[in-house]
Short mmCIF file of C-alpha atoms in Angstrom, two decimals:
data_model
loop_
_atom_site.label_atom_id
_atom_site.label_comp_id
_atom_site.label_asym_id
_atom_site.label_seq_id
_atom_site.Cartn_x
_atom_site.Cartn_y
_atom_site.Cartn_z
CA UNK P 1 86.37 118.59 77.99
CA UNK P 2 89.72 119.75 77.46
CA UNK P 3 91.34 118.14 74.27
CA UNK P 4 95.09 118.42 75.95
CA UNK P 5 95.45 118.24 79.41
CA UNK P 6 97.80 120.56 81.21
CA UNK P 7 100.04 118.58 83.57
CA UNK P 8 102.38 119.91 85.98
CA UNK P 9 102.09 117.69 88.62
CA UNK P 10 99.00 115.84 87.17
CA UNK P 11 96.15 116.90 85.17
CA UNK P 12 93.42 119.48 86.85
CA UNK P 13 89.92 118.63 85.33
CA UNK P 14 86.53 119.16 86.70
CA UNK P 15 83.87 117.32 88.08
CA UNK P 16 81.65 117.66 84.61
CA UNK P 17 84.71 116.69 82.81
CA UNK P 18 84.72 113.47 85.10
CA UNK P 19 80.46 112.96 84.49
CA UNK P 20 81.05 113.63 80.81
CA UNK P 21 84.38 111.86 79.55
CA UNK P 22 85.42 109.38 82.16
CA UNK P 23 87.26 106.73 80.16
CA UNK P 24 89.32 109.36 78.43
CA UNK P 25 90.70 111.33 82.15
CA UNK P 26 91.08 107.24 82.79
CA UNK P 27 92.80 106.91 79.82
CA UNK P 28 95.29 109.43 79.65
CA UNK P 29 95.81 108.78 83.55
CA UNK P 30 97.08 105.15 82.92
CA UNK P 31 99.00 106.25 79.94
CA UNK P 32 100.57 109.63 81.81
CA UNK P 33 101.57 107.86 85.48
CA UNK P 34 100.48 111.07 86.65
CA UNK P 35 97.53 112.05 88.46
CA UNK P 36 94.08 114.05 87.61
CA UNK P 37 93.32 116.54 90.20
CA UNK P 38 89.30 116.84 90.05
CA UNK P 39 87.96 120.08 90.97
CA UNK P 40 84.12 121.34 91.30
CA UNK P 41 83.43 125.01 91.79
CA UNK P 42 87.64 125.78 91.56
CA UNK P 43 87.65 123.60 95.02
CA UNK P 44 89.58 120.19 95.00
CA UNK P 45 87.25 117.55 95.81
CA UNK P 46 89.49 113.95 94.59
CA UNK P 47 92.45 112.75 92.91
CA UNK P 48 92.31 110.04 90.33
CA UNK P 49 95.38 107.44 90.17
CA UNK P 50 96.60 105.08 88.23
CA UNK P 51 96.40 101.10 90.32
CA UNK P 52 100.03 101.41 90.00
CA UNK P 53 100.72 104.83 91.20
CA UNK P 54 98.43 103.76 94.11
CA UNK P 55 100.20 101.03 94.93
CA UNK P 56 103.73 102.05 95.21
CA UNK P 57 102.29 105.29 97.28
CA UNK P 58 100.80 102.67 99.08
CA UNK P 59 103.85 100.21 99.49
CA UNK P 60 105.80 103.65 100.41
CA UNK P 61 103.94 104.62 103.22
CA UNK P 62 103.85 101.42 104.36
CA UNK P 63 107.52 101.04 104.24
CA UNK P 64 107.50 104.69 106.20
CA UNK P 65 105.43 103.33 108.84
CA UNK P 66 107.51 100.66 109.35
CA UNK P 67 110.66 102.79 109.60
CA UNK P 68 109.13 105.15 112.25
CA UNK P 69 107.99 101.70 113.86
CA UNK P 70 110.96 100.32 113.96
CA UNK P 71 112.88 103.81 115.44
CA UNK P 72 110.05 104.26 118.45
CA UNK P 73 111.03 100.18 119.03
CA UNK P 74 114.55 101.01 119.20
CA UNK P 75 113.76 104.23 121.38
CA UNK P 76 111.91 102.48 123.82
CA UNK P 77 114.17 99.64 124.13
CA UNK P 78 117.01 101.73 124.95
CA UNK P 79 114.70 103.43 127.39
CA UNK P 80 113.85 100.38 129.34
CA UNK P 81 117.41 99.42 129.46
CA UNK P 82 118.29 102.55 130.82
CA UNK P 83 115.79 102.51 133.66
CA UNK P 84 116.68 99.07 134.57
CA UNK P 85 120.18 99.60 133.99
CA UNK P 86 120.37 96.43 131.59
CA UNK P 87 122.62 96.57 128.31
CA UNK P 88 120.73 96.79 124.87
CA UNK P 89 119.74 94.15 122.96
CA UNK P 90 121.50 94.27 119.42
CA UNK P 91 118.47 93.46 116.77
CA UNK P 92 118.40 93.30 113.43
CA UNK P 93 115.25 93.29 110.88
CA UNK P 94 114.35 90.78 108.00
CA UNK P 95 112.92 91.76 104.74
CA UNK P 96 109.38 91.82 106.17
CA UNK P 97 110.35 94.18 108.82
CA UNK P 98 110.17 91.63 111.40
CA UNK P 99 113.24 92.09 113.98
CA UNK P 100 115.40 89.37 115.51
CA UNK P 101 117.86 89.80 118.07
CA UNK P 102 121.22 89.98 116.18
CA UNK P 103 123.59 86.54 116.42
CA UNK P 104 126.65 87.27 118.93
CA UNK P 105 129.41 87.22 116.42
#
């Protein structure tokens, strides 16, 4: 097992590495943020995360999702006004991404 790892982006360590010293790649995972890249035969074959760092990817593609969501919503809205010659709707989202047409001010 390597006694330092090498991080650029996250460690790279190998499959034995992973059989043979698990709670220290888990260990130094958790304590680096960063990510160990786990290879077998020089092919990438998993990443190991931290909970954390796998929740706020998580929570970020989420929030991505929601953005491209909301943009094909707005696209297809102003679509459907267009073909029935109807004026948009002005909307506005809440905090949980849920939309609500915007109050007339």
């Amino acid at each position: 097992f390597m006694a330092v790892f090498n991080y650029i982006e996250g460690a790279t360590v190998t499959a034995t590495d992973i059989r043979k010293s698990w709670s220290r790649v888990l260990e130094s995972v958790k304590a680096s943020r960063l990510p160990a890249f786990v290879f077998t035969n020089n092919t990438p074959e998993a990443v190991v995360l931290s909970y954390e760092a796998y929740q706020a990817m998580a929570e970020e593609l989420e929030q991505a999702r929601r953005e491209k969501l909301g943009q094909q919503m707005l696209a297809d809205l102003q679509d459907i006004a267009e073909l029935t010659d109807e004026p948009t709707v002005s909307m506005v989202a809440d905090t949980e991404g849920v939309f609500y047409q915007r109050e007339e001010s």
